[in-house]
Amino acid sequence: MRIEIVGARSIPDSREKPTIETTLRSGELEAKASVPSGKSTGAHEAKELRDEDGSVSTALSNVTGEIAEAISTREFASTKELDAFLIELDGTPDKSRLGANAILSVSISATRLFALQAGVPLWRYLADTYGTTPSAPRLFVNVMNGGAHAGFRLPIQEHIFMVGEATLTESFATAERGFAELGEMLKSETDDLQMGDEGGYSPAFADFDKPFELLTKLVEKHQNTAIAIDSAANELRNDHGGYTLIGKDYTSEELRKLYVDLVGKFPFHAVEDPFAETDSKSFTELTADIGKQVLVIGDDITVTNPKRIENAIEEKSMNAVLIKPNQIGSVSEAAEAVKKTHSAGWATVCSHRSGETDDTFIADFAYGMGAHGIKAGGLGQKVRREKYERLCSIEKEVTI
């Protein structure tokens, strides 16, 4: 397929931060994609290219200039071929020359074009191209935002209502009911209630257990649900090599015991980034402690990088991996990360970012890859809801 870059422009993400939207064309077919950005990021993520003023002007110029010129004279048979070409064109290990955001916007747009050319839904093209088995993911709904996403009003960055009903439509309905019910509970608990970056409620509780007590009430009310958290522990690291939560310092060992106690006390399904990315030993110890009961998910420590995931597998430092395409910068490498994780018998959870757009690619990717779950934020923002709604649409496509 011959691909032409029609254009690229800067659009605001959900945090009003500039990001890239790229439009591609092949004959009569046209597709576009916009890419998200994260606030709490891992040190080893592929490099998002931003100018000193925070704009994406250079990245846009790379899309409409060097990348457009390079791909315009070639034929590509698949996303795999295109991604391999773009990675070679960039020539750096972290995509810092052309920008991971620039490359990913082209990669996702092209994937949509290839799906249109094949006459199949996007999720089906992804599954066929990368040899995965599509399945419905569980919904990991970030109902209470804390950490860097909400001015540390709560120390834990994400308090998640996990829903795994028989169908995605039922799961989304349960998530909506739970989100509304939690809102009413929070209103009765506090007058200081805000909304966080990811469309979840953001209360301020001095009692560390309070959010889990409220979530437990939801879980007890709704079958096929559980609690999950993303500690984003890079953000909790203190100057003494330990961690600080609500003004109290913890060693790695003390924090590990805190998680063990939480999982024993409340109906947990998963714990993500319980320690900083440099604290892999603690990951391994916690996985040995609770890995048979819950998922221990790596994010900042693995950053959707197949090589880092391979290291984690060797160290047995987790039993699940978060997958964020913009951490690695191409669809094909994100798919490789999924397959590497699944080959170890581990679960994957595909995820949005805190700075999101209305692009729903992550929903098709999660379904097509056969991911265990999807994180797309809370239900208080349109750009978050759209991902869950796309999953419900996919379910209808499957049954047609």
C-alpha atoms as a printed R data frame, in Angstrom:
    type eleno elety resid chain resno       x       y      z
1   ATOM     1    CA   MET     A     1   0.000   0.000  0.000
2   ATOM     2    CA   ARG     A     2   1.264   3.475 -0.882
3   ATOM     3    CA   ILE     A     3   0.759   5.917  1.996
4   ATOM     4    CA   GLU     A     4   0.528   9.685  1.787
5   ATOM     5    CA   ILE     A     5   0.675  11.968  4.818
6   ATOM     6    CA   VAL     A     6  -2.121  14.467  4.292
7   ATOM     7    CA   GLY     A     7  -1.212  16.571  7.294
8   ATOM     8    CA   ALA     A     8  -0.441  16.812 10.989
9   ATOM     9    CA   ARG     A     9  -1.666  19.390 13.460
10  ATOM    10    CA   SER     A    10  -1.440  20.284 17.113
11  ATOM    11    CA   ILE     A    11  -4.547  19.629 19.197
12  ATOM    12    CA   PRO     A    12  -5.096  20.001 22.966
13  ATOM    13    CA   ASP     A    13  -5.240  16.852 25.069
14  ATOM    14    CA   SER     A    14  -7.493  16.472 28.110
15  ATOM    15    CA   ARG     A    15  -5.039  18.515 30.205
16  ATOM    16    CA   GLU     A    16  -4.932  21.269 27.540
17  ATOM    17    CA   LYS     A    17  -1.405  20.220 26.622
18  ATOM    18    CA   PRO     A    18  -0.502  20.194 22.904
19  ATOM    19    CA   THR     A    19  -0.313  16.824 21.178
20  ATOM    20    CA   ILE     A    20  -0.190  15.483 17.618
21  ATOM    21    CA   GLU     A    21  -3.006  14.468 15.310
22  ATOM    22    CA   THR     A    22  -1.866  12.941 12.001
23  ATOM    23    CA   THR     A    23  -3.976  12.163  8.925
24  ATOM    24    CA   LEU     A    24  -2.901   9.622  6.284
25  ATOM    25    CA   ARG     A    25  -4.379   8.682  2.933
26  ATOM    26    CA   SER     A    26  -4.065   5.762  0.547
27  ATOM    27    CA   GLY     A    27  -6.129   6.138 -2.608
28  ATOM    28    CA   GLU     A    28  -9.693   6.808 -1.477
29  ATOM    29    CA   LEU     A    29  -8.987   5.642  2.076
30  ATOM    30    CA   GLU     A    30  -8.207   8.105  4.855
31  ATOM    31    CA   ALA     A    31  -7.445   7.652  8.549
32  ATOM    32    CA   LYS     A    32  -6.207   9.775 11.418
33  ATOM    33    CA   ALA     A    33  -4.788   9.273 14.878
34  ATOM    34    CA   SER     A    34  -3.916  11.422 17.868
35  ATOM    35    CA   VAL     A    35  -1.551  10.387 20.631
36  ATOM    36    CA   PRO     A    36  -1.753  10.886 24.406
37  ATOM    37    CA   SER     A    37   0.931  11.909 26.895
38  ATOM    38    CA   GLY     A    38   1.631  10.954 30.491
39  ATOM    39    CA   LYS     A    39   2.256  13.011 33.617
40  ATOM    40    CA   SER     A    40   3.918  10.387 35.840
41  ATOM    41    CA   THR     A    41   6.327   8.722 33.428
42  ATOM    42    CA   GLY     A    42   9.039   6.081 33.562
43  ATOM    43    CA   ALA     A    43  12.654   7.093 32.964
44  ATOM    44    CA   HIS     A    44  13.046   4.520 30.189
45  ATOM    45    CA   GLU     A    45  10.058   5.500 28.053
46  ATOM    46    CA   ALA     A    46  10.582   6.365 24.394
47  ATOM    47    CA   LYS     A    47  11.096  10.111 24.069
48  ATOM    48    CA   GLU     A    48   8.150  12.344 23.354
49  ATOM    49    CA   LEU     A    49   9.483  15.266 21.310
50  ATOM    50    CA   ARG     A    50   8.483  18.644 22.724
51  ATOM    51    CA   ASP     A    51   9.888  22.106 22.186
52  ATOM    52    CA   GLU     A    52  11.069  24.273 25.077
53  ATOM    53    CA   ASP     A    53   7.710  26.048 25.171
54  ATOM    54    CA   GLY     A    54   5.867  22.725 25.525
55  ATOM    55    CA   SER     A    55   4.607  22.701 21.949
56  ATOM    56    CA   VAL     A    56   4.971  19.828 19.471
57  ATOM    57    CA   SER     A    57   6.021  21.985 16.517
58  ATOM    58    CA   THR     A    58   9.250  20.098 15.819
59  ATOM    59    CA   ALA     A    59   7.493  16.743 16.020
60  ATOM    60    CA   LEU     A    60   4.830  18.002 13.605
61  ATOM    61    CA   SER     A    61   7.527  19.180 11.211
62  ATOM    62    CA   ASN     A    62   9.109  15.742 11.379
63  ATOM    63    CA   VAL     A    63   5.801  14.114 10.413
64  ATOM    64    CA   THR     A    64   5.038  16.433  7.506
65  ATOM    65    CA   GLY     A    65   8.669  16.726  6.447
66  ATOM    66    CA   GLU     A    66  11.157  13.888  6.810
67  ATOM    67    CA   ILE     A    67   8.686  11.092  7.578
68  ATOM    68    CA   ALA     A    68   6.255  12.121  4.832
69  ATOM    69    CA   GLU     A    69   9.032  12.323  2.265
70  ATOM    70    CA   ALA     A    70  10.564   9.005  3.315
71  ATOM    71    CA   ILE     A    71   7.374   6.930  3.154
72  ATOM    72    CA   SER     A    72   5.819   8.560  0.084
73  ATOM    73    CA   THR     A    73   7.979   6.673 -2.424
74  ATOM    74    CA   ARG     A    74   7.565   3.224 -0.875
75  ATOM    75    CA   GLU     A    75   4.955   0.489 -0.680
76  ATOM    76    CA   PHE     A    76   4.143  -1.074  2.684
77  ATOM    77    CA   ALA     A    77   2.313  -4.369  3.124
78  ATOM    78    CA   SER     A    78   1.552  -4.059  6.839
79  ATOM    79    CA   THR     A    79   1.995  -2.007  9.979
80  ATOM    80    CA   LYS     A    80   4.933  -4.264 10.804
81  ATOM    81    CA   GLU     A    81   6.771  -3.169  7.665
82  ATOM    82    CA   LEU     A    82   6.004   0.505  8.198
83  ATOM    83    CA   ASP     A    83   7.029   0.475 11.857
84  ATOM    84    CA   ALA     A    84  10.312  -1.272 11.086
85  ATOM    85    CA   PHE     A    85  11.029   1.385  8.457
86  ATOM    86    CA   LEU     A    86  10.184   4.279 10.806
87  ATOM    87    CA   ILE     A    87  12.325   2.844 13.605
88  ATOM    88    CA   GLU     A    88  15.277   2.540 11.227
89  ATOM    89    CA   LEU     A    89  14.636   6.037  9.879
90  ATOM    90    CA   ASP     A    90  14.767   7.486 13.398
91  ATOM    91    CA   GLY     A    91  17.974   5.618 14.149
92  ATOM    92    CA   THR     A    92  17.989   6.079 17.934
93  ATOM    93    CA   PRO     A    93  17.198   3.523 20.660
94  ATOM    94    CA   ASP     A    94  14.511   5.752 22.201
95  ATOM    95    CA   LYS     A    95  13.048   7.546 19.140
96  ATOM    96    CA   SER     A    96  14.490  10.815 20.407
97  ATOM    97    CA   ARG     A    97  15.423  12.135 16.961
98  ATOM    98    CA   LEU     A    98  12.012  12.097 15.251
99  ATOM    99    CA   GLY     A    99   9.970  11.737 18.447
100 ATOM   100    CA   ALA     A   100   7.978   8.789 19.746
101 ATOM   101    CA   ASN     A   101   4.845  10.921 19.518
102 ATOM   102    CA   ALA     A   102   5.511  11.663 15.842
103 ATOM   103    CA   ILE     A   103   6.236   8.032 14.968
104 ATOM   104    CA   LEU     A   104   3.290   6.631 16.933
105 ATOM   105    CA   SER     A   105   0.813   9.022 15.322
106 ATOM   106    CA   VAL     A   106   1.866   7.711 11.910
107 ATOM   107    CA   SER     A   107   1.929   4.098 13.121
108 ATOM   108    CA   ILE     A   108  -1.635   4.188 14.472
109 ATOM   109    CA   SER     A   109  -3.007   6.102 11.478
110 ATOM   110    CA   ALA     A   110  -1.421   3.586  9.119
111 ATOM   111    CA   THR     A   111  -2.815   0.676 11.114
112 ATOM   112    CA   ARG     A   112  -6.283   2.106 10.587
113 ATOM   113    CA   LEU     A   113  -5.562   2.411  6.846
114 ATOM   114    CA   PHE     A   114  -4.437  -1.207  6.624
115 ATOM   115    CA   ALA     A   115  -7.602  -2.308  8.441
116 ATOM   116    CA   LEU     A   116  -9.737  -0.275  6.028
117 ATOM   117    CA   GLN     A   117  -7.886  -1.788  3.075
118 ATOM   118    CA   ALA     A   118  -8.493  -5.286  4.458
119 ATOM   119    CA   GLY     A   119 -12.159  -4.494  5.076
120 ATOM   120    CA   VAL     A   120 -12.025  -5.600  8.710
121 ATOM   121    CA   PRO     A   121 -12.461  -3.822 12.067
122 ATOM   122    CA   LEU     A   122  -9.319  -2.382 13.599
123 ATOM   123    CA   TRP     A   123  -9.219  -4.932 16.436
124 ATOM   124    CA   ARG     A   124  -9.454  -7.803 13.946
125 ATOM   125    CA   TYR     A   125  -6.623  -6.416 11.816
126 ATOM   126    CA   LEU     A   126  -4.446  -6.129 14.920
127 ATOM   127    CA   ALA     A   127  -5.176  -9.714 15.954
128 ATOM   128    CA   ASP     A   128  -4.564 -11.081 12.460
129 ATOM   129    CA   THR     A   129  -1.362  -9.104 11.964
130 ATOM   130    CA   TYR     A   130   0.240  -9.968 15.280
131 ATOM   131    CA   GLY     A   131  -1.174 -13.468 15.779
132 ATOM   132    CA   THR     A   132  -3.169 -12.830 18.937
133 ATOM   133    CA   THR     A   133  -6.547 -14.124 20.092
134 ATOM   134    CA   PRO     A   134  -9.108 -11.330 20.623
135 ATOM   135    CA   SER     A   135 -11.061 -11.294 23.867
136 ATOM   136    CA   ALA     A   136 -13.027  -8.886 26.033
137 ATOM   137    CA   PRO     A   137 -10.876  -7.130 28.647
138 ATOM   138    CA   ARG     A   138 -11.948  -6.404 32.199
139 ATOM   139    CA   LEU     A   139 -12.590  -2.723 32.876
140 ATOM   140    CA   PHE     A   140 -10.153  -1.056 35.280
141 ATOM   141    CA   VAL     A   141 -12.031   2.176 36.029
142 ATOM   142    CA   ASN     A   142 -10.055   4.817 37.913
143 ATOM   143    CA   VAL     A   143 -12.849   6.072 40.137
144 ATOM   144    CA   MET     A   144 -10.721   7.984 42.675
145 ATOM   145    CA   ASN     A   145  -7.709   9.993 41.493
146 ATOM   146    CA   GLY     A   146  -4.757  10.865 43.712
147 ATOM   147    CA   GLY     A   147  -1.006  11.274 43.447
148 ATOM   148    CA   ALA     A   148   0.332  13.393 40.597
149 ATOM   149    CA   HIS     A   149  -3.085  13.267 38.900
150 ATOM   150    CA   ALA     A   150  -4.804  15.170 41.706
151 ATOM   151    CA   GLY     A   151  -2.280  17.231 43.629
152 ATOM   152    CA   PHE     A   152  -1.611  14.314 46.007
153 ATOM   153    CA   ARG     A   153  -4.946  14.793 47.743
154 ATOM   154    CA   LEU     A   154  -4.687  11.018 48.139
155 ATOM   155    CA   PRO     A   155  -1.243   9.370 48.171
156 ATOM   156    CA   ILE     A   156  -2.223   6.489 45.885
157 ATOM   157    CA   GLN     A   157  -2.549   7.723 42.303
158 ATOM   158    CA   GLU     A   158  -5.382   5.468 41.149
159 ATOM   159    CA   HIS     A   159  -8.111   3.742 43.152
160 ATOM   160    CA   ILE     A   160  -9.725   1.395 40.655
161 ATOM   161    CA   PHE     A   161 -13.126  -0.278 40.469
162 ATOM   162    CA   MET     A   162 -12.408  -3.424 38.425
163 ATOM   163    CA   VAL     A   163 -15.413  -4.873 36.597
164 ATOM   164    CA   GLY     A   164 -15.501  -8.204 34.757
165 ATOM   165    CA   GLU     A   165 -19.102  -9.035 33.872
166 ATOM   166    CA   ALA     A   166 -20.104 -11.611 31.244
167 ATOM   167    CA   THR     A   167 -20.269  -8.942 28.524
168 ATOM   168    CA   LEU     A   168 -18.623  -5.575 27.987
169 ATOM   169    CA   THR     A   169 -22.005  -3.885 27.834
170 ATOM   170    CA   GLU     A   170 -22.849  -5.293 31.262
171 ATOM   171    CA   SER     A   171 -19.410  -4.343 32.594
172 ATOM   172    CA   PHE     A   172 -19.799  -0.752 31.437
173 ATOM   173    CA   ALA     A   173 -23.291  -0.534 32.936
174 ATOM   174    CA   THR     A   174 -21.971  -1.822 36.268
175 ATOM   175    CA   ALA     A   175 -19.086   0.646 36.110
176 ATOM   176    CA   GLU     A   176 -21.512   3.517 35.494
177 ATOM   177    CA   ARG     A   177 -23.711   2.496 38.417
178 ATOM   178    CA   GLY     A   178 -20.716   2.056 40.690
179 ATOM   179    CA   PHE     A   179 -19.246   5.417 39.699
180 ATOM   180    CA   ALA     A   180 -22.524   7.205 40.444
181 ATOM   181    CA   GLU     A   181 -22.974   5.354 43.747
182 ATOM   182    CA   LEU     A   182 -19.434   6.200 44.816
183 ATOM   183    CA   GLY     A   183 -20.120   9.853 44.053
184 ATOM   184    CA   GLU     A   184 -23.082   9.814 46.426
185 ATOM   185    CA   MET     A   185 -21.029   8.087 49.118
186 ATOM   186    CA   LEU     A   186 -18.249  10.648 48.797
187 ATOM   187    CA   LYS     A   187 -20.680  13.558 49.015
188 ATOM   188    CA   SER     A   188 -21.870  12.209 52.355
189 ATOM   189    CA   GLU     A   189 -18.274  11.802 53.571
190 ATOM   190    CA   THR     A   190 -16.712  15.139 52.606
191 ATOM   191    CA   ASP     A   191 -17.491  18.650 51.412
192 ATOM   192    CA   ASP     A   192 -14.061  18.845 49.763
193 ATOM   193    CA   LEU     A   193 -14.617  16.824 46.595
194 ATOM   194    CA   GLN     A   194 -12.859  17.617 43.330
195 ATOM   195    CA   MET     A   195 -12.241  15.822 40.026
196 ATOM   196    CA   GLY     A   196  -8.797  14.556 39.031
197 ATOM   197    CA   ASP     A   197  -6.910  14.544 35.732
198 ATOM   198    CA   GLU     A   198  -8.324  11.173 34.732
199 ATOM   199    CA   GLY     A   199 -12.018  11.809 35.239
200 ATOM   200    CA   GLY     A   200 -12.295  10.283 38.689
201 ATOM   201    CA   TYR     A   201 -13.334  11.778 42.004
202 ATOM   202    CA   SER     A   202 -10.588  13.360 44.084
203 ATOM   203    CA   PRO     A   203 -11.438  13.524 47.783
204 ATOM   204    CA   ALA     A   204  -8.894  14.353 50.483
205 ATOM   205    CA   PHE     A   205  -8.866  11.770 53.281
206 ATOM   206    CA   ALA     A   206  -6.369  11.663 56.141
207 ATOM   207    CA   ASP     A   207  -7.374   8.038 56.753
208 ATOM   208    CA   PHE     A   208  -5.382   5.868 54.300
209 ATOM   209    CA   ASP     A   209  -7.939   3.034 54.434
210 ATOM   210    CA   LYS     A   210 -10.989   5.214 53.764
211 ATOM   211    CA   PRO     A   211 -10.977   4.921 49.930
212 ATOM   212    CA   PHE     A   212 -10.683   1.138 50.204
213 ATOM   213    CA   GLU     A   213 -13.546   0.943 52.678
214 ATOM   214    CA   LEU     A   214 -15.760   2.853 50.231
215 ATOM   215    CA   LEU     A   215 -14.673   0.703 47.288
216 ATOM   216    CA   THR     A   216 -15.351  -2.427 49.321
217 ATOM   217    CA   LYS     A   217 -18.959  -1.282 49.724
218 ATOM   218    CA   LEU     A   218 -19.233  -1.138 45.916
219 ATOM   219    CA   VAL     A   219 -17.649  -4.556 45.502
220 ATOM   220    CA   GLU     A   220 -20.022  -6.066 48.056
221 ATOM   221    CA   LYS     A   221 -22.953  -4.585 46.145
222 ATOM   222    CA   HIS     A   222 -21.857  -5.644 42.640
223 ATOM   223    CA   GLN     A   223 -20.802  -9.152 41.646
224 ATOM   224    CA   ASN     A   224 -17.758  -9.718 39.400
225 ATOM   225    CA   THR     A   225 -15.990  -6.632 40.725
226 ATOM   226    CA   ALA     A   226 -12.875  -5.996 42.796
227 ATOM   227    CA   ILE     A   227 -10.389  -3.308 43.849
228 ATOM   228    CA   ALA     A   228  -7.142  -2.401 42.108
229 ATOM   229    CA   ILE     A   229  -4.643   0.392 42.664
230 ATOM   230    CA   ASP     A   230  -1.834   2.133 40.840
231 ATOM   231    CA   SER     A   231   0.547   3.458 43.474
232 ATOM   232    CA   ALA     A   232   2.791   5.158 40.875
233 ATOM   233    CA   ALA     A   233   5.470   4.720 43.530
234 ATOM   234    CA   ASN     A   234   8.092   6.697 41.607
235 ATOM   235    CA   GLU     A   235   6.096   9.706 42.797
236 ATOM   236    CA   LEU     A   236   6.208   8.506 46.435
237 ATOM   237    CA   ARG     A   237  10.001   8.132 46.596
238 ATOM   238    CA   ASN     A   238  11.682  10.318 49.227
239 ATOM   239    CA   ASP     A   239  15.250  11.610 49.631
240 ATOM   240    CA   HIS     A   240  16.156   8.771 52.001
241 ATOM   241    CA   GLY     A   241  15.626   5.964 49.484
242 ATOM   242    CA   GLY     A   242  12.252   5.080 50.956
243 ATOM   243    CA   TYR     A   243   8.688   6.238 50.388
244 ATOM   244    CA   THR     A   244   6.376   8.838 51.936
245 ATOM   245    CA   LEU     A   245   2.579   8.463 52.204
246 ATOM   246    CA   ILE     A   246   0.419  11.013 54.052
247 ATOM   247    CA   GLY     A   247   3.438  12.467 55.832
248 ATOM   248    CA   LYS     A   248   4.745   9.106 57.040
249 ATOM   249    CA   ASP     A   249   8.018   7.579 55.819
250 ATOM   250    CA   TYR     A   250   8.245   3.901 54.895
251 ATOM   251    CA   THR     A   251  11.174   1.685 54.037
252 ATOM   252    CA   SER     A   252  10.665  -0.682 51.098
253 ATOM   253    CA   GLU     A   253  10.105  -3.499 53.578
254 ATOM   254    CA   GLU     A   254   7.506  -1.513 55.527
255 ATOM   255    CA   LEU     A   255   5.691  -0.567 52.329
256 ATOM   256    CA   ARG     A   256   5.702  -4.203 51.211
257 ATOM   257    CA   LYS     A   257   4.023  -5.185 54.476
258 ATOM   258    CA   LEU     A   258   1.462  -2.406 53.965
259 ATOM   259    CA   TYR     A   259   0.472  -3.905 50.599
260 ATOM   260    CA   VAL     A   260   0.297  -7.409 52.046
261 ATOM   261    CA   ASP     A   261  -2.018  -6.114 54.770
262 ATOM   262    CA   LEU     A   262  -4.198  -4.243 52.242
263 ATOM   263    CA   VAL     A   263  -4.635  -7.322 50.067
264 ATOM   264    CA   GLY     A   264  -5.522  -9.365 53.140
265 ATOM   265    CA   LYS     A   265  -8.020  -6.804 54.401
266 ATOM   266    CA   PHE     A   266  -9.830  -5.714 51.215
267 ATOM   267    CA   PRO     A   267 -11.122  -7.479 48.042
268 ATOM   268    CA   PHE     A   268  -8.154  -6.756 45.782
269 ATOM   269    CA   HIS     A   269  -7.552  -7.866 42.197
270 ATOM   270    CA   ALA     A   270  -4.362  -5.971 41.291
271 ATOM   271    CA   VAL     A   271  -1.577  -3.734 42.594
272 ATOM   272    CA   GLU     A   272   0.295  -1.656 40.000
273 ATOM   273    CA   ASP     A   273   3.701  -0.004 40.431
274 ATOM   274    CA   PRO     A   274   3.847  -0.703 44.177
275 ATOM   275    CA   PHE     A   275   7.494   0.390 44.236
276 ATOM   276    CA   ALA     A   276   9.729   2.750 42.267
277 ATOM   277    CA   GLU     A   277  11.194   1.570 38.963
278 ATOM   278    CA   THR     A   278  14.645   1.286 40.601
279 ATOM   279    CA   ASP     A   279  13.349  -0.987 43.384
280 ATOM   280    CA   SER     A   280  12.999  -4.244 41.446
281 ATOM   281    CA   LYS     A   281  14.010  -6.374 44.450
282 ATOM   282    CA   SER     A   282  10.912  -5.197 46.322
283 ATOM   283    CA   PHE     A   283   8.745  -6.007 43.285
284 ATOM   284    CA   THR     A   284  10.078  -9.573 43.344
285 ATOM   285    CA   GLU     A   285   9.515  -9.950 47.081
286 ATOM   286    CA   LEU     A   286   5.953  -8.624 46.912
287 ATOM   287    CA   THR     A   287   5.122 -10.881 43.961
288 ATOM   288    CA   ALA     A   288   6.346 -13.859 45.987
289 ATOM   289    CA   ASP     A   289   4.102 -12.725 48.854
290 ATOM   290    CA   ILE     A   290   0.831 -11.978 47.056
291 ATOM   291    CA   GLY     A   291   1.293 -13.040 43.419
292 ATOM   292    CA   LYS     A   292  -0.942 -16.096 43.803
293 ATOM   293    CA   GLN     A   293  -3.784 -13.920 45.098
294 ATOM   294    CA   VAL     A   294  -3.604 -10.794 42.940
295 ATOM   295    CA   LEU     A   295  -1.882  -9.288 39.923
296 ATOM   296    CA   VAL     A   296   1.309  -7.360 40.611
297 ATOM   297    CA   ILE     A   297   1.548  -5.070 37.580
298 ATOM   298    CA   GLY     A   298   4.670  -3.343 36.296
299 ATOM   299    CA   ASP     A   299   4.420  -0.021 34.460
300 ATOM   300    CA   ASP     A   300   7.259   2.471 35.007
301 ATOM   301    CA   ILE     A   301   9.655  -0.424 35.568
302 ATOM   302    CA   THR     A   302   8.831  -2.080 32.214
303 ATOM   303    CA   VAL     A   303   7.546   0.843 30.051
304 ATOM   304    CA   THR     A   304   6.080  -1.438 27.333
305 ATOM   305    CA   ASN     A   305   9.643  -2.336 26.347
306 ATOM   306    CA   PRO     A   306  10.092  -6.001 25.333
307 ATOM   307    CA   LYS     A   307  13.685  -6.072 26.623
308 ATOM   308    CA   ARG     A   308  12.711  -4.689 30.023
309 ATOM   309    CA   ILE     A   309   9.778  -7.116 30.175
310 ATOM   310    CA   GLU     A   310  12.211  -9.969 29.462
311 ATOM   311    CA   ASN     A   311  14.346  -8.803 32.391
312 ATOM   312    CA   ALA     A   312  11.266  -8.723 34.619
313 ATOM   313    CA   ILE     A   313  10.376 -12.267 33.570
314 ATOM   314    CA   GLU     A   314  13.873 -13.471 34.497
315 ATOM   315    CA   GLU     A   315  13.672 -11.745 37.884
316 ATOM   316    CA   LYS     A   316  10.050 -12.849 38.514
317 ATOM   317    CA   SER     A   317   9.440  -9.302 39.642
318 ATOM   318    CA   MET     A   318   5.723  -9.220 38.729
319 ATOM   319    CA   ASN     A   319   3.029 -11.341 37.105
320 ATOM   320    CA   ALA     A   320   1.398  -8.728 34.857
321 ATOM   321    CA   VAL     A   321   2.502  -5.815 32.691
322 ATOM   322    CA   LEU     A   322   0.835  -2.525 31.798
323 ATOM   323    CA   ILE     A   323   0.907  -1.766 28.076
324 ATOM   324    CA   LYS     A   324   0.987   1.861 26.887
325 ATOM   325    CA   PRO     A   325   1.800   2.223 23.169
326 ATOM   326    CA   ASN     A   326   3.214   5.724 23.616
327 ATOM   327    CA   GLN     A   327   5.799   4.399 26.077
328 ATOM   328    CA   ILE     A   328   7.486   2.484 23.241
329 ATOM   329    CA   GLY     A   329   6.373   4.583 20.252
330 ATOM   330    CA   SER     A   330   4.991   2.128 17.691
331 ATOM   331    CA   VAL     A   331   2.072  -0.270 17.367
332 ATOM   332    CA   SER     A   332   4.314  -3.203 16.444
333 ATOM   333    CA   GLU     A   333   6.605  -2.835 19.447
334 ATOM   334    CA   ALA     A   334   3.592  -2.528 21.761
335 ATOM   335    CA   ALA     A   335   2.210  -5.751 20.252
336 ATOM   336    CA   GLU     A   336   5.595  -7.422 20.745
337 ATOM   337    CA   ALA     A   337   5.495  -6.353 24.404
338 ATOM   338    CA   VAL     A   338   2.071  -7.972 24.778
339 ATOM   339    CA   LYS     A   339   3.224 -11.223 23.198
340 ATOM   340    CA   LYS     A   340   6.395 -11.314 25.303
341 ATOM   341    CA   THR     A   341   4.290 -10.882 28.449
342 ATOM   342    CA   HIS     A   342   1.740 -13.521 27.453
343 ATOM   343    CA   SER     A   343   4.518 -15.989 26.598
344 ATOM   344    CA   ALA     A   344   5.473 -15.971 30.287
345 ATOM   345    CA   GLY     A   345   1.901 -16.775 31.284
346 ATOM   346    CA   TRP     A   346   1.484 -13.247 32.613
347 ATOM   347    CA   ALA     A   347  -1.449 -10.902 32.127
348 ATOM   348    CA   THR     A   348  -1.489  -7.599 30.256
349 ATOM   349    CA   VAL     A   349  -3.541  -4.508 31.023
350 ATOM   350    CA   CYS     A   350  -3.664  -1.956 28.196
351 ATOM   351    CA   SER     A   351  -3.764   1.654 29.286
352 ATOM   352    CA   HIS     A   352  -4.524   5.215 28.276
353 ATOM   353    CA   ARG     A   353  -2.499   8.162 29.641
354 ATOM   354    CA   SER     A   354  -3.435  11.065 31.896
355 ATOM   355    CA   GLY     A   355  -3.318  13.472 28.941
356 ATOM   356    CA   GLU     A   356  -5.836  11.875 26.561
357 ATOM   357    CA   THR     A   357  -7.599  12.626 23.284
358 ATOM   358    CA   ASP     A   358 -10.790  11.320 21.697
359 ATOM   359    CA   ASP     A   359  -8.795   8.637 19.843
360 ATOM   360    CA   THR     A   360 -10.100   5.193 20.880
361 ATOM   361    CA   PHE     A   361  -7.249   3.090 19.466
362 ATOM   362    CA   ILE     A   362  -6.399   1.654 22.888
363 ATOM   363    CA   ALA     A   363  -9.835  -0.023 23.064
364 ATOM   364    CA   ASP     A   364  -9.312  -1.867 19.775
365 ATOM   365    CA   PHE     A   365  -5.754  -2.693 20.782
366 ATOM   366    CA   ALA     A   366  -6.811  -4.169 24.140
367 ATOM   367    CA   TYR     A   367  -9.530  -6.282 22.541
368 ATOM   368    CA   GLY     A   368  -7.421  -7.397 19.585
369 ATOM   369    CA   MET     A   369  -4.439  -8.310 21.766
370 ATOM   370    CA   GLY     A   370  -6.578 -10.381 24.131
371 ATOM   371    CA   ALA     A   371  -5.588  -8.246 27.114
372 ATOM   372    CA   HIS     A   372  -6.706  -9.177 30.614
373 ATOM   373    CA   GLY     A   373  -7.862  -5.616 31.225
374 ATOM   374    CA   ILE     A   374  -8.022  -2.030 30.033
375 ATOM   375    CA   LYS     A   375  -7.456   1.163 32.004
376 ATOM   376    CA   ALA     A   376  -9.149   4.139 30.397
377 ATOM   377    CA   GLY     A   377  -9.711   6.396 33.403
378 ATOM   378    CA   GLY     A   378 -12.796   7.481 35.307
379 ATOM   379    CA   LEU     A   379 -16.219   8.192 33.874
380 ATOM   380    CA   GLY     A   380 -16.173  11.917 34.602
381 ATOM   381    CA   GLN     A   381 -14.529  12.865 31.300
382 ATOM   382    CA   LYS     A   382 -15.799  12.313 27.766
383 ATOM   383    CA   VAL     A   383 -12.402  11.195 26.426
384 ATOM   384    CA   ARG     A   384 -12.321   8.407 29.035
385 ATOM   385    CA   ARG     A   385 -15.883   7.225 28.482
386 ATOM   386    CA   GLU     A   386 -15.325   7.032 24.723
387 ATOM   387    CA   LYS     A   387 -12.800   4.218 25.154
388 ATOM   388    CA   TYR     A   388 -15.268   2.122 27.148
389 ATOM   389    CA   GLU     A   389 -18.051   2.934 24.698
390 ATOM   390    CA   ARG     A   390 -15.837   1.803 21.813
391 ATOM   391    CA   LEU     A   391 -15.401  -1.551 23.563
392 ATOM   392    CA   CYS     A   392 -19.171  -1.947 23.706
393 ATOM   393    CA   SER     A   393 -19.301  -1.211 19.970
394 ATOM   394    CA   ILE     A   394 -16.636  -3.847 19.328
395 ATOM   395    CA   GLU     A   395 -18.773  -6.366 21.176
396 ATOM   396    CA   LYS     A   396 -21.603  -5.660 18.735
397 ATOM   397    CA   GLU     A   397 -19.223  -6.058 15.767
398 ATOM   398    CA   VAL     A   398 -18.189  -9.474 17.064
399 ATOM   399    CA   THR     A   399 -21.779 -10.710 17.300
400 ATOM   400    CA   ILE     A   400 -22.858  -9.502 13.840
